[in-house]
């Protein structure tokens, strides 16, 4: 090849590269964010989109947010929509459904749309703007270009004076940011305020602890130190399969905490998480199953952090690329959420933040509650994953889900133990569920398309060196009783089931009515309450001729023994009724987990390696 041909080829190649770069730059969508007065809770969004083709372009609001599996109707908070071409001339538009705006381009190849978003709640993946701060859960604020979610996104923010921005998005300046595509853009929440921050590093990654606290503004230094301990426990688990310079698949990670009244919950993201707490860091009041408020905060944070691997990168195939316009079903959320809870809790024990017995006490409490769920007779663990959309705002009418559904978080966390112990037993403690996670991650994590249910079964059997499909078929796809005693014994843990035949059981859940009495919120099928004819929304005003308020209700029941008949006075549909109720003992046992006094060498070895005891 001559120099002339070589130089000519090089010139052509350079032109191709430059043209590709120009197209990519032009393809980027440019978002702007401004704010009205805080008391209006209105945010102004502008989107500039170029390189459009065809007679029209459609912009849509997501109808749900990844990680929150219920329809949220974000478009209800949109107002003031309008569209113009590059000359500022208004373009006609109309809505084609509840969440989509179609703009008639009239020959234009570029369009600017603008709209306002009302945001005044800190619920998961919502938005809030007031005089104290701005929080943005992406799907609640950002429209997307239909057919253009793969385009890069640039964002500029008119940050109020004295405030700063915390987000997992790539920062191009103090007030400008970039995301690879809309999925990344929508996945990166933003906190804009005068927040406090503490940072720490683990294995080459910087972790930013962002706190916006309007309750007590207490020091969160100890909490950040404890976070570093469980982060250092979790990150090495995937280090052999991430293939990055640092073991974590990100150089920076952002914990966005809010201490805010009457809120709660957390939501995972690719390199960040939003977590809301009602109480401040020093709260130590007891919480059943978690020990204290403080340890519950640690668990929630650990859980959301583990999601950076499990579900955000290793995810069921139907979950991505995201279709924000409709429900997306998968039977595998028991893995995505339940295994995340499994490792979120276990990481606290392995990091020394809870004792082994405190951990076992929490699992015993969870199994007890899980086995008391009436829905265990109706749905499998896989069914609860598939039907998760019933648990949100999509169903507002009265329903019977309290008696037909239950938590795939708990079901998955319990099955994490069962599968972990089965793998350890089958391999003489040479393999564990950790190896299953790594194998699944190496095969199906992003940018790969994700896993199907059979992939999980095959990987578990491969790691265990024996066919584990029957475990999945019996206890996950099926409704057979889980043999806790057998599997926990592999790790030298005894499971005690105790029925309290002396304790009276009514079989209801309740709340406090407006006038302070007990309001029946659910009646468990087959219970004493069910057989007597008690009904939801009955308001109990008396027992055996004595007036009782909600505070005294449970105590009044416990004064009796199984077999006793008591006379309940209730108000139903405005009428007073007398209902005799014959109490029975609870059919549900209490589960207690403890290490065996004389475990075998194999049992002790499994226990020690599982608990991280050296």
Coordinates of C-alpha atoms in Angstrom, one line a residue:
X1 CA 0.0 0.0 0.0
X2 CA 1.4 3.4 -1.1
X3 CA 1.7 6.4 1.3
X4 CA -0.8 8.3 -0.8
X5 CA -3.4 5.5 -0.5
X6 CA -2.5 5.1 3.2
X7 CA -2.8 8.9 3.8
X8 CA -6.1 8.9 1.8
X9 CA -7.5 6.0 3.8
X10 CA -6.4 7.7 7.0
X11 CA -8.1 11.0 5.9
X12 CA -11.4 9.1 5.2
X13 CA -11.2 7.3 8.5
X14 CA -10.7 10.6 10.3
X15 CA -13.7 12.1 8.5
X16 CA -15.8 9.0 9.4
X17 CA -14.8 9.3 13.1
X18 CA -15.5 13.1 13.1
X19 CA -18.8 12.6 11.5
X20 CA -19.8 9.8 13.9
X21 CA -18.8 12.1 16.8
X22 CA -20.8 14.9 15.4
X23 CA -23.8 12.7 15.0
X24 CA -23.4 11.4 18.5
X25 CA -23.1 14.9 19.9
X26 CA -26.2 16.0 17.9
X27 CA -28.1 13.0 19.1
X28 CA -27.8 14.0 22.7
X29 CA -30.9 15.3 24.4
X30 CA -30.3 18.5 26.4
X31 CA -32.4 18.9 29.6
X32 CA -32.7 22.0 31.7
X33 CA -34.1 22.3 35.2
X34 CA -35.3 25.5 36.8
X35 CA -37.4 26.2 39.8
X36 CA -40.4 28.3 40.7
X37 CA -41.1 29.7 44.2
X38 CA -40.6 26.9 46.8
X39 CA -44.2 27.3 48.0
X40 CA -45.5 26.3 44.6
X41 CA -43.5 23.0 44.6
X42 CA -43.2 23.5 40.8
X43 CA -40.1 22.6 38.8
X44 CA -39.6 23.8 35.2
X45 CA -38.1 21.2 32.8
X46 CA -37.0 22.0 29.2
X47 CA -35.9 19.4 26.7
X48 CA -34.0 20.2 23.5
X49 CA -34.2 17.4 20.9
X50 CA -32.6 17.5 17.5
X51 CA -32.1 15.1 14.5
X52 CA -35.8 14.2 14.6
X53 CA -37.3 12.6 11.5
X54 CA -40.9 12.0 10.5
X55 CA -44.1 14.1 10.9
X56 CA -44.2 13.9 14.7
X57 CA -42.2 13.2 17.8
X58 CA -43.6 11.7 21.1
X59 CA -42.5 12.5 24.6
X60 CA -43.7 10.3 27.5
X61 CA -43.6 10.2 31.3
X62 CA -42.7 6.9 32.8
X63 CA -45.6 5.1 34.5
X64 CA -43.4 3.3 37.0
X65 CA -39.9 3.3 38.4
X66 CA -37.5 0.4 38.4
X67 CA -37.3 -1.1 41.9
X68 CA -40.9 0.1 42.7
X69 CA -43.1 -2.4 41.1
X70 CA -46.4 -0.5 40.9
X71 CA -47.9 2.0 38.6
X72 CA -47.3 5.5 39.9
X73 CA -49.1 7.8 37.3
X74 CA -46.3 10.3 37.3
X75 CA -48.0 12.2 34.5
X76 CA -50.7 13.4 36.9
X77 CA -48.1 15.9 38.2
X78 CA -47.3 17.4 34.8
X79 CA -48.7 20.8 33.8
X80 CA -48.0 23.6 31.3
X81 CA -46.7 21.4 28.5
X82 CA -45.8 23.3 25.3
X83 CA -43.6 22.8 22.3
X84 CA -41.7 25.0 19.8
X85 CA -39.4 24.6 16.8
X86 CA -35.8 25.9 16.6
X87 CA -37.2 29.4 15.6
X88 CA -39.4 29.5 18.7
X89 CA -42.6 28.9 16.7
X90 CA -45.2 27.0 18.7
X91 CA -45.9 23.5 17.4
X92 CA -49.2 21.7 17.7
X93 CA -49.4 18.7 20.1
X94 CA -52.0 16.3 21.6
X95 CA -52.0 13.6 24.2
X96 CA -52.3 10.1 22.8
X97 CA -52.8 8.4 26.2
X98 CA -52.4 9.4 29.8
X99 CA -48.6 9.6 29.7
X100 CA -47.7 10.5 26.1
X101 CA -47.6 13.8 24.3
X102 CA -47.3 13.8 20.4
X103 CA -45.8 16.9 18.9
X104 CA -46.5 17.7 15.2
X105 CA -43.1 18.7 13.8
X106 CA -44.4 20.4 10.6
X107 CA -41.2 19.7 8.8
X108 CA -38.9 20.7 11.7
X109 CA -36.1 18.4 12.7
X110 CA -35.6 19.9 16.1
X111 CA -38.0 20.6 18.9
X112 CA -38.0 22.2 22.4
X113 CA -40.6 21.1 24.8
X114 CA -41.2 22.4 28.3
X115 CA -43.4 21.5 31.2
X116 CA -43.8 21.9 34.9
X117 CA -43.7 19.1 37.5
X118 CA -45.4 19.4 40.9
X119 CA -43.3 17.6 43.5
X120 CA -44.0 17.5 47.2
X121 CA -43.3 14.0 48.6
X122 CA -40.3 11.9 49.6
X123 CA -41.9 8.6 48.7
X124 CA -39.6 6.3 46.8
X125 CA -38.7 7.6 43.4
X126 CA -41.0 10.6 43.7
X127 CA -39.9 14.3 43.8
X128 CA -40.0 17.0 46.4
X129 CA -39.2 20.7 46.1
X130 CA -39.6 23.1 49.0
X131 CA -37.6 25.8 50.8
X132 CA -35.5 23.1 52.5
X133 CA -34.3 21.1 49.5
X134 CA -35.0 19.5 46.1
X135 CA -35.1 15.7 45.7
X136 CA -35.6 14.2 42.3
X137 CA -36.4 10.5 41.6
X138 CA -35.8 10.5 37.9
X139 CA -38.9 8.7 36.5
X140 CA -41.1 11.2 38.4
X141 CA -39.6 14.2 36.7
X142 CA -38.0 13.4 33.3
X143 CA -40.0 12.7 30.2
X144 CA -38.3 10.6 27.5
X145 CA -38.2 10.8 23.8
X146 CA -40.2 7.7 22.6
X147 CA -37.9 5.7 20.4
X148 CA -34.9 7.7 21.6
X149 CA -34.1 6.3 25.1
X150 CA -30.7 5.2 23.8
X151 CA -29.5 8.8 23.2
X152 CA -27.0 10.4 25.6
X153 CA -28.5 13.0 28.0
X154 CA -27.0 16.3 29.1
X155 CA -28.5 18.1 32.1
X156 CA -28.0 21.7 33.3
X157 CA -29.5 22.8 36.6
X158 CA -30.2 26.4 37.8
X159 CA -29.1 25.5 41.4
X160 CA -30.6 27.8 44.0
X161 CA -28.0 30.0 45.8
X162 CA -26.2 28.3 48.7
X163 CA -27.2 24.8 47.6
X164 CA -25.2 22.0 45.9
X165 CA -25.9 18.9 44.0
X166 CA -25.3 15.2 44.9
X167 CA -26.0 12.6 42.3
X168 CA -24.4 9.5 40.7
X169 CA -24.5 11.1 37.3
X170 CA -21.3 12.0 35.5
X171 CA -20.5 15.6 36.5
X172 CA -19.2 17.9 33.7
X173 CA -19.3 21.0 35.9
X174 CA -20.7 22.1 39.2
X175 CA -24.2 22.4 37.7
X176 CA -24.0 20.2 34.5
X177 CA -24.2 16.5 34.2
X178 CA -24.2 13.7 31.6
X179 CA -25.7 10.2 31.3
X180 CA -25.1 7.5 28.8
X181 CA -28.8 7.1 28.0
X182 CA -32.2 7.7 29.5
X183 CA -32.1 4.5 31.6
X184 CA -29.0 5.8 33.4
X185 CA -30.4 9.3 33.5
X186 CA -33.7 8.2 35.1
X187 CA -31.7 5.9 37.5
X188 CA -29.7 8.7 39.0
X189 CA -31.6 10.5 41.8
X190 CA -30.5 14.0 42.8
X191 CA -30.4 15.8 46.1
X192 CA -30.0 19.6 45.8
X193 CA -29.6 21.4 49.2
X194 CA -27.1 22.4 51.8
X195 CA -26.7 18.7 52.7
X196 CA -23.9 17.4 55.0
X197 CA -21.4 14.9 53.6
X198 CA -18.8 12.4 54.8
X199 CA -16.7 10.3 52.5
X200 CA -14.8 7.0 52.9
X201 CA -12.9 4.8 50.5
X202 CA -12.9 1.0 50.1
X203 CA -10.7 -0.8 47.6
X204 CA -10.4 2.1 45.2
X205 CA -13.9 3.4 45.3
X206 CA -15.1 6.6 47.1
X207 CA -18.4 6.4 48.9
X208 CA -20.2 9.6 49.5
X209 CA -22.6 9.7 52.5
X210 CA -25.0 12.5 51.8
X211 CA -27.4 13.5 54.6
X212 CA -30.3 16.0 54.5
X213 CA -31.6 16.0 58.0
X214 CA -34.5 18.2 59.1
X215 CA -35.3 16.3 62.3
X216 CA -32.3 16.7 64.7
X217 CA -29.2 17.2 62.5
X218 CA -27.3 14.6 64.7
X219 CA -23.8 13.6 63.9
X220 CA -23.7 10.5 61.6
X221 CA -20.0 9.8 61.9
X222 CA -20.5 6.5 63.7
X223 CA -23.1 5.4 61.2
X224 CA -20.7 6.2 58.3
X225 CA -18.0 4.2 60.1
X226 CA -20.3 1.2 60.4
X227 CA -21.3 1.6 56.8
X228 CA -17.6 1.3 55.8
X229 CA -17.4 -2.0 57.6
X230 CA -20.2 -3.7 55.8
X231 CA -19.2 -2.1 52.4
X232 CA -15.8 -3.7 53.0
X233 CA -17.5 -7.0 53.5
X234 CA -19.7 -6.9 50.4
X235 CA -17.4 -5.5 47.8
X236 CA -14.8 -8.3 47.7
X237 CA -17.5 -10.9 47.1
X238 CA -17.7 -10.0 43.4
X239 CA -14.1 -8.8 42.9
X240 CA -13.2 -11.9 40.8
X241 CA -15.9 -11.3 38.2
X242 CA -16.3 -7.5 37.9
X243 CA -13.1 -7.2 35.8
X244 CA -12.6 -3.5 36.7
X245 CA -9.6 -1.7 38.0
X246 CA -11.4 -1.5 41.4
X247 CA -13.5 -4.4 42.7
X248 CA -16.7 -2.4 42.7
X249 CA -18.2 -1.6 39.3
X250 CA -18.1 2.1 40.0
X251 CA -15.4 4.6 41.1
X252 CA -17.9 6.6 43.2
X253 CA -21.1 5.6 45.0
X254 CA -23.6 8.0 46.5
X255 CA -25.8 7.2 49.6
X256 CA -28.5 9.9 49.6
X257 CA -30.1 9.9 53.1
X258 CA -33.1 11.9 54.2
X259 CA -34.1 12.3 57.9
X260 CA -37.6 13.5 57.4
X261 CA -40.9 13.2 59.4
X262 CA -43.4 10.6 58.4
X263 CA -41.4 9.0 55.6
X264 CA -39.3 5.8 55.2
X265 CA -38.0 3.3 52.7
X266 CA -35.1 3.0 50.2
X267 CA -34.6 2.5 46.5
X268 CA -31.6 1.1 44.7
X269 CA -29.7 2.6 41.8
X270 CA -26.7 1.7 39.6
X271 CA -24.2 3.7 41.6
X272 CA -26.4 5.3 44.3
X273 CA -29.3 4.8 46.6
X274 CA -32.0 7.0 48.1
X275 CA -32.9 6.1 51.8
X276 CA -35.4 7.8 54.0
X277 CA -35.6 7.6 57.8
X278 CA -38.2 9.1 60.1
X279 CA -35.9 9.1 63.1
X280 CA -32.3 10.3 63.6
X281 CA -29.1 8.3 63.9
X282 CA -29.1 7.9 67.7
X283 CA -32.5 6.2 68.0
X284 CA -32.1 2.8 69.8
X285 CA -35.7 1.8 70.4
X286 CA -36.4 -1.9 69.8
X287 CA -37.7 -3.2 66.5
X288 CA -38.9 -6.8 66.3
X289 CA -36.7 -8.9 64.0
X290 CA -34.0 -6.2 63.7
X291 CA -32.9 -5.4 67.3
X292 CA -33.0 -1.6 67.3
X293 CA -33.9 1.3 65.1
X294 CA -30.1 1.8 64.6
X295 CA -29.5 -1.8 63.4
X296 CA -32.6 -1.5 61.1
X297 CA -31.1 1.6 59.5
X298 CA -27.9 -0.4 58.9
X299 CA -29.8 -3.3 57.4
X300 CA -31.8 -1.1 55.0
X301 CA -28.6 0.6 53.9
X302 CA -26.7 -2.7 53.4
X303 CA -29.7 -4.1 51.5
X304 CA -29.9 -1.2 49.1
X305 CA -26.1 -1.2 48.6
X306 CA -26.1 -4.9 47.7
X307 CA -28.6 -4.1 45.0
X308 CA -25.8 -2.4 43.0
X309 CA -24.9 -5.9 42.0
X310 CA -28.1 -7.9 42.4
X311 CA -31.0 -6.4 40.3
X312 CA -29.2 -3.3 39.0
X313 CA -26.6 -5.4 37.1
X314 CA -27.7 -9.0 37.6
X315 CA -31.4 -8.9 36.8
X316 CA -34.2 -11.0 35.4
X317 CA -34.4 -10.6 31.7
X318 CA -37.8 -9.0 31.5
X319 CA -36.6 -6.0 33.6
X320 CA -34.4 -4.5 30.9
X321 CA -34.2 -2.5 28.8
X322 CA -36.9 -0.9 30.7
X323 CA -40.4 -0.5 29.3
X324 CA -41.7 2.4 31.5
X325 CA -45.2 2.3 29.9
X326 CA -46.7 -0.8 31.5
X327 CA -46.3 -3.5 34.2
X328 CA -43.3 -5.8 33.6
X329 CA -43.7 -9.2 35.2
X330 CA -41.1 -11.7 36.4
X331 CA -41.3 -14.7 38.7
X332 CA -37.7 -14.0 40.0
X333 CA -38.0 -11.0 42.3
X334 CA -37.6 -13.4 45.2
X335 CA -33.9 -13.6 44.0
X336 CA -33.6 -9.9 43.2
X337 CA -35.0 -8.7 46.6
X338 CA -34.9 -11.8 48.8
X339 CA -31.3 -12.7 48.1
X340 CA -30.4 -9.0 48.6
X341 CA -32.0 -9.1 52.0
X342 CA -30.1 -12.3 52.7
X343 CA -26.8 -10.8 52.0
X344 CA -27.7 -7.4 53.4
X345 CA -28.4 -9.0 56.8
X346 CA -25.5 -11.4 56.6
X347 CA -23.1 -8.7 55.8
X348 CA -23.9 -7.0 59.1
X349 CA -23.0 -10.1 61.0
X350 CA -19.9 -10.8 59.0
X351 CA -18.8 -7.2 59.6
X352 CA -19.3 -7.6 63.4
X353 CA -22.1 -5.1 63.6
X354 CA -24.5 -7.7 65.0
X355 CA -23.7 -10.9 66.9
X356 CA -24.3 -14.4 65.4
X357 CA -27.1 -15.0 67.9
X358 CA -28.7 -11.6 67.1
X359 CA -28.6 -12.6 63.5
X360 CA -30.3 -16.0 64.2
X361 CA -32.9 -14.3 66.4
X362 CA -33.8 -12.1 63.5
X363 CA -34.1 -15.0 61.1
X364 CA -36.2 -17.0 63.6
X365 CA -38.6 -14.0 63.9
X366 CA -38.8 -13.7 60.1
X367 CA -39.6 -17.4 59.7
X368 CA -42.3 -17.2 62.4
X369 CA -44.0 -14.3 60.6
X370 CA -43.6 -15.9 57.2
X371 CA -45.2 -19.1 58.3
X372 CA -48.1 -17.2 59.8
X373 CA -49.0 -15.7 56.4
X374 CA -52.4 -17.0 55.2
X375 CA -51.3 -16.4 51.7
X376 CA -48.8 -19.3 51.9
X377 CA -51.8 -21.5 51.0
X378 CA -52.7 -19.4 48.0
X379 CA -49.5 -18.3 46.3
X380 CA -46.0 -19.8 45.7
X381 CA -42.9 -17.7 46.3
X382 CA -42.7 -17.3 42.5
X383 CA -46.3 -16.2 42.4
X384 CA -45.7 -13.4 44.9
X385 CA -43.0 -12.1 42.6
X386 CA -45.2 -12.2 39.5
X387 CA -48.1 -10.6 41.3
X388 CA -46.2 -7.8 43.0
X389 CA -48.0 -5.2 41.0
X390 CA -51.1 -5.9 43.0
X391 CA -49.4 -4.4 46.1
X392 CA -49.2 -0.8 44.9
X393 CA -51.5 1.9 43.8
X394 CA -52.7 -0.1 40.8
X395 CA -55.3 -1.7 43.1
X396 CA -57.1 0.9 45.2
X397 CA -60.4 -1.0 45.8
X398 CA -61.0 -3.3 48.7
X399 CA -59.2 -6.7 48.2
X400 CA -58.2 -9.8 50.0
X401 CA -54.4 -9.6 49.5
X402 CA -53.7 -9.7 53.2
X403 CA -55.0 -13.3 53.1
X404 CA -53.7 -14.4 49.7
X405 CA -50.3 -12.7 49.3
X406 CA -47.1 -12.3 51.3
X407 CA -43.6 -11.0 51.0
X408 CA -41.2 -12.3 48.4
X409 CA -38.5 -10.4 50.3
X410 CA -39.0 -12.8 53.2
X411 CA -39.6 -15.8 51.0
X412 CA -36.4 -15.1 49.0
X413 CA -34.3 -14.4 52.2
X414 CA -35.4 -17.7 53.7
X415 CA -34.7 -19.6 50.5
X416 CA -31.2 -17.9 50.4
X417 CA -30.5 -19.9 53.6
X418 CA -31.9 -23.1 52.2
X419 CA -30.0 -23.0 49.0
X420 CA -26.8 -21.8 50.7
X421 CA -26.8 -24.7 53.1
X422 CA -27.7 -27.2 50.3
X423 CA -24.8 -26.0 48.3
X424 CA -22.4 -26.1 51.2
X425 CA -23.6 -29.6 52.2
X426 CA -23.3 -30.9 48.7
X427 CA -19.8 -29.7 48.2
X428 CA -18.4 -30.4 51.6
X429 CA -18.3 -26.7 52.3
X430 CA -16.2 -26.0 49.2
X431 CA -18.9 -23.9 47.5
X432 CA -21.7 -21.7 48.7
X433 CA -24.4 -19.3 47.5
X434 CA -21.6 -16.7 47.1
X435 CA -20.3 -18.9 44.2
X436 CA -23.8 -19.1 42.7
X437 CA -24.0 -15.3 42.8
X438 CA -20.6 -14.9 41.1
X439 CA -21.5 -17.5 38.4
X440 CA -24.8 -15.8 37.7
X441 CA -23.1 -12.4 37.6
X442 CA -20.4 -13.6 35.2
X443 CA -23.0 -15.0 32.8
X444 CA -25.9 -12.6 33.0
X445 CA -24.9 -9.3 34.4
X446 CA -25.0 -6.1 32.4
X447 CA -24.3 -5.5 29.5
X448 CA -25.7 -9.0 29.0
X449 CA -29.5 -9.3 28.8
X450 CA -30.2 -11.0 32.1
X451 CA -31.4 -14.4 33.3
X452 CA -34.4 -16.6 33.0
X453 CA -35.8 -18.7 35.9
X454 CA -34.2 -21.9 34.5
X455 CA -30.8 -20.2 34.4
X456 CA -30.9 -19.8 38.2
X457 CA -31.8 -23.5 38.7
X458 CA -29.1 -24.7 36.4
X459 CA -26.4 -22.5 38.0
X460 CA -27.4 -23.6 41.5
X461 CA -27.1 -27.3 40.4
X462 CA -23.8 -26.6 38.7
X463 CA -22.3 -25.0 41.7
X464 CA -23.6 -27.7 44.1
X465 CA -22.4 -30.5 41.9
X466 CA -25.9 -32.1 42.3
X467 CA -29.4 -31.5 40.9
X468 CA -31.1 -28.9 43.1
X469 CA -34.1 -28.5 40.8
X470 CA -36.4 -30.3 43.3
X471 CA -35.6 -27.6 45.9
X472 CA -36.9 -25.0 43.5
X473 CA -39.9 -27.1 42.4
X474 CA -41.1 -27.9 45.9
X475 CA -40.5 -24.7 47.8
X476 CA -40.3 -21.9 45.3
X477 CA -42.5 -23.0 42.3
X478 CA -44.5 -25.1 44.7
X479 CA -46.1 -24.7 48.1
X480 CA -44.6 -27.6 50.0
X481 CA -43.7 -26.9 53.6
X482 CA -40.0 -25.9 53.9
X483 CA -38.0 -28.4 56.1
X484 CA -36.1 -25.8 58.1
X485 CA -34.8 -28.3 60.6
X486 CA -33.1 -30.4 57.9
X487 CA -31.3 -27.5 56.1
X488 CA -30.3 -25.4 59.1
X489 CA -28.9 -28.6 60.7
X490 CA -26.3 -28.7 57.8
X491 CA -24.8 -25.6 59.5
X492 CA -25.1 -26.9 63.0
X493 CA -28.2 -24.8 63.8
X494 CA -31.1 -26.3 65.7
X495 CA -34.6 -25.1 64.8
X496 CA -37.2 -25.2 67.6
X497 CA -40.9 -25.0 66.8
X498 CA -43.1 -24.2 69.8
X499 CA -46.8 -24.0 69.9
X500 CA -48.3 -22.0 72.8
X501 CA -51.4 -23.9 73.7
X502 CA -52.1 -21.7 76.7
X503 CA -52.3 -18.4 74.8
X504 CA -55.6 -17.3 73.4
X505 CA -55.7 -16.3 69.7
X506 CA -58.4 -14.2 68.0
X507 CA -57.0 -14.1 64.5
X508 CA -57.3 -10.5 63.5
X509 CA -55.1 -7.6 62.6
X510 CA -56.3 -4.2 63.8
X511 CA -55.8 -0.5 63.8
X512 CA -57.1 2.5 65.9
X513 CA -60.4 4.0 64.8
X514 CA -60.9 7.8 64.8
X515 CA -62.5 7.6 68.2
X516 CA -59.7 5.5 69.7
X517 CA -61.4 2.1 69.6
X518 CA -60.1 -1.0 67.8
X519 CA -60.9 -1.3 64.1
X520 CA -60.7 -4.8 62.6
X521 CA -58.5 -4.4 59.4
X522 CA -58.3 -8.1 58.5
X523 CA -59.7 -11.5 59.6
X524 CA -57.6 -14.6 59.1
X525 CA -59.5 -17.4 57.5
X526 CA -60.2 -20.3 59.8
X527 CA -59.5 -18.2 63.0
X528 CA -61.8 -17.7 66.0
X529 CA -62.8 -14.3 64.6
X530 CA -63.6 -15.8 61.2
X531 CA -65.7 -18.6 62.7
X532 CA -67.6 -16.1 64.9
X533 CA -68.4 -13.8 62.0
X534 CA -66.3 -10.8 62.8
X535 CA -65.7 -8.7 59.7
X536 CA -63.3 -6.1 58.4
X537 CA -64.1 -2.5 59.5
X538 CA -66.0 -3.7 62.6
X539 CA -65.2 -1.3 65.4
X540 CA -64.9 -3.1 68.7
X541 CA -66.4 -0.9 71.5
X542 CA -66.7 -3.5 74.3
X543 CA -65.8 -7.0 75.5
X544 CA -67.9 -8.8 78.0
X545 CA -69.9 -5.7 78.8
X546 CA -66.8 -3.6 79.4
X547 CA -65.8 -0.6 77.2
X548 CA -62.4 -1.1 75.7
X549 CA -60.3 1.2 73.6
X550 CA -57.6 0.1 71.2
X551 CA -54.8 0.3 73.8
X552 CA -56.7 -2.2 76.1
X553 CA -58.0 -4.5 73.3
X554 CA -55.1 -6.9 73.1
X555 CA -54.7 -7.2 76.9
X556 CA -58.4 -8.0 77.2
X557 CA -58.0 -10.9 74.8
X558 CA -54.9 -12.2 76.7
X559 CA -56.9 -12.3 79.9
X560 CA -58.7 -15.3 78.5
X561 CA -57.6 -18.8 77.7
X562 CA -58.3 -21.0 74.7
X563 CA -61.8 -22.3 74.9
X564 CA -63.2 -19.2 76.6
X565 CA -66.2 -17.5 75.0
X566 CA -66.3 -13.7 75.2
X567 CA -69.0 -11.3 74.1
X568 CA -67.8 -8.7 71.7
X569 CA -69.8 -5.5 71.1
X570 CA -69.1 -4.0 67.7
X571 CA -70.4 -1.3 65.5
X572 CA -70.9 -2.5 61.9
X573 CA -72.4 -0.3 59.2
X574 CA -73.7 2.1 61.9
X575 CA -75.4 -0.6 63.9
X576 CA -74.4 -2.2 67.2
X577 CA -74.0 -5.9 67.2
X578 CA -73.2 -8.5 69.9
X579 CA -71.0 -11.3 68.7
X580 CA -69.9 -14.3 70.8
X581 CA -66.4 -15.4 70.0
X582 CA -64.9 -18.7 71.3
X583 CA -61.1 -18.3 71.5
X584 CA -58.7 -21.0 70.2
X585 CA -54.9 -21.4 70.6
X586 CA -52.8 -20.2 67.7
X587 CA -52.0 -22.9 65.1
X588 CA -48.8 -21.2 64.2
X589 CA -45.5 -22.1 66.0
X590 CA -42.8 -19.7 67.1
X591 CA -39.4 -20.6 65.6
X592 CA -36.2 -20.2 67.6
X593 CA -32.7 -20.8 66.0
X594 CA -29.6 -21.6 68.1
X595 CA -26.3 -23.2 67.4
X596 CA -26.2 -26.9 68.4
X597 CA -24.4 -27.8 71.5
X598 CA -22.3 -30.6 70.0
X599 CA -22.0 -30.0 66.2
X600 CA -20.0 -32.3 64.0
X601 CA -16.8 -31.1 62.4
X602 CA -18.6 -30.6 59.1
X603 CA -21.4 -28.6 60.8
X604 CA -19.0 -26.4 62.7
X605 CA -17.0 -25.8 59.5
X606 CA -20.1 -24.8 57.6
X607 CA -21.3 -22.5 60.4
X608 CA -18.0 -20.8 60.7
X609 CA -17.5 -20.1 57.0
X610 CA -21.1 -19.0 56.6
X611 CA -20.9 -16.6 59.5
X612 CA -17.5 -15.4 58.5
X613 CA -15.8 -16.7 61.7
X614 CA -12.1 -17.2 61.3

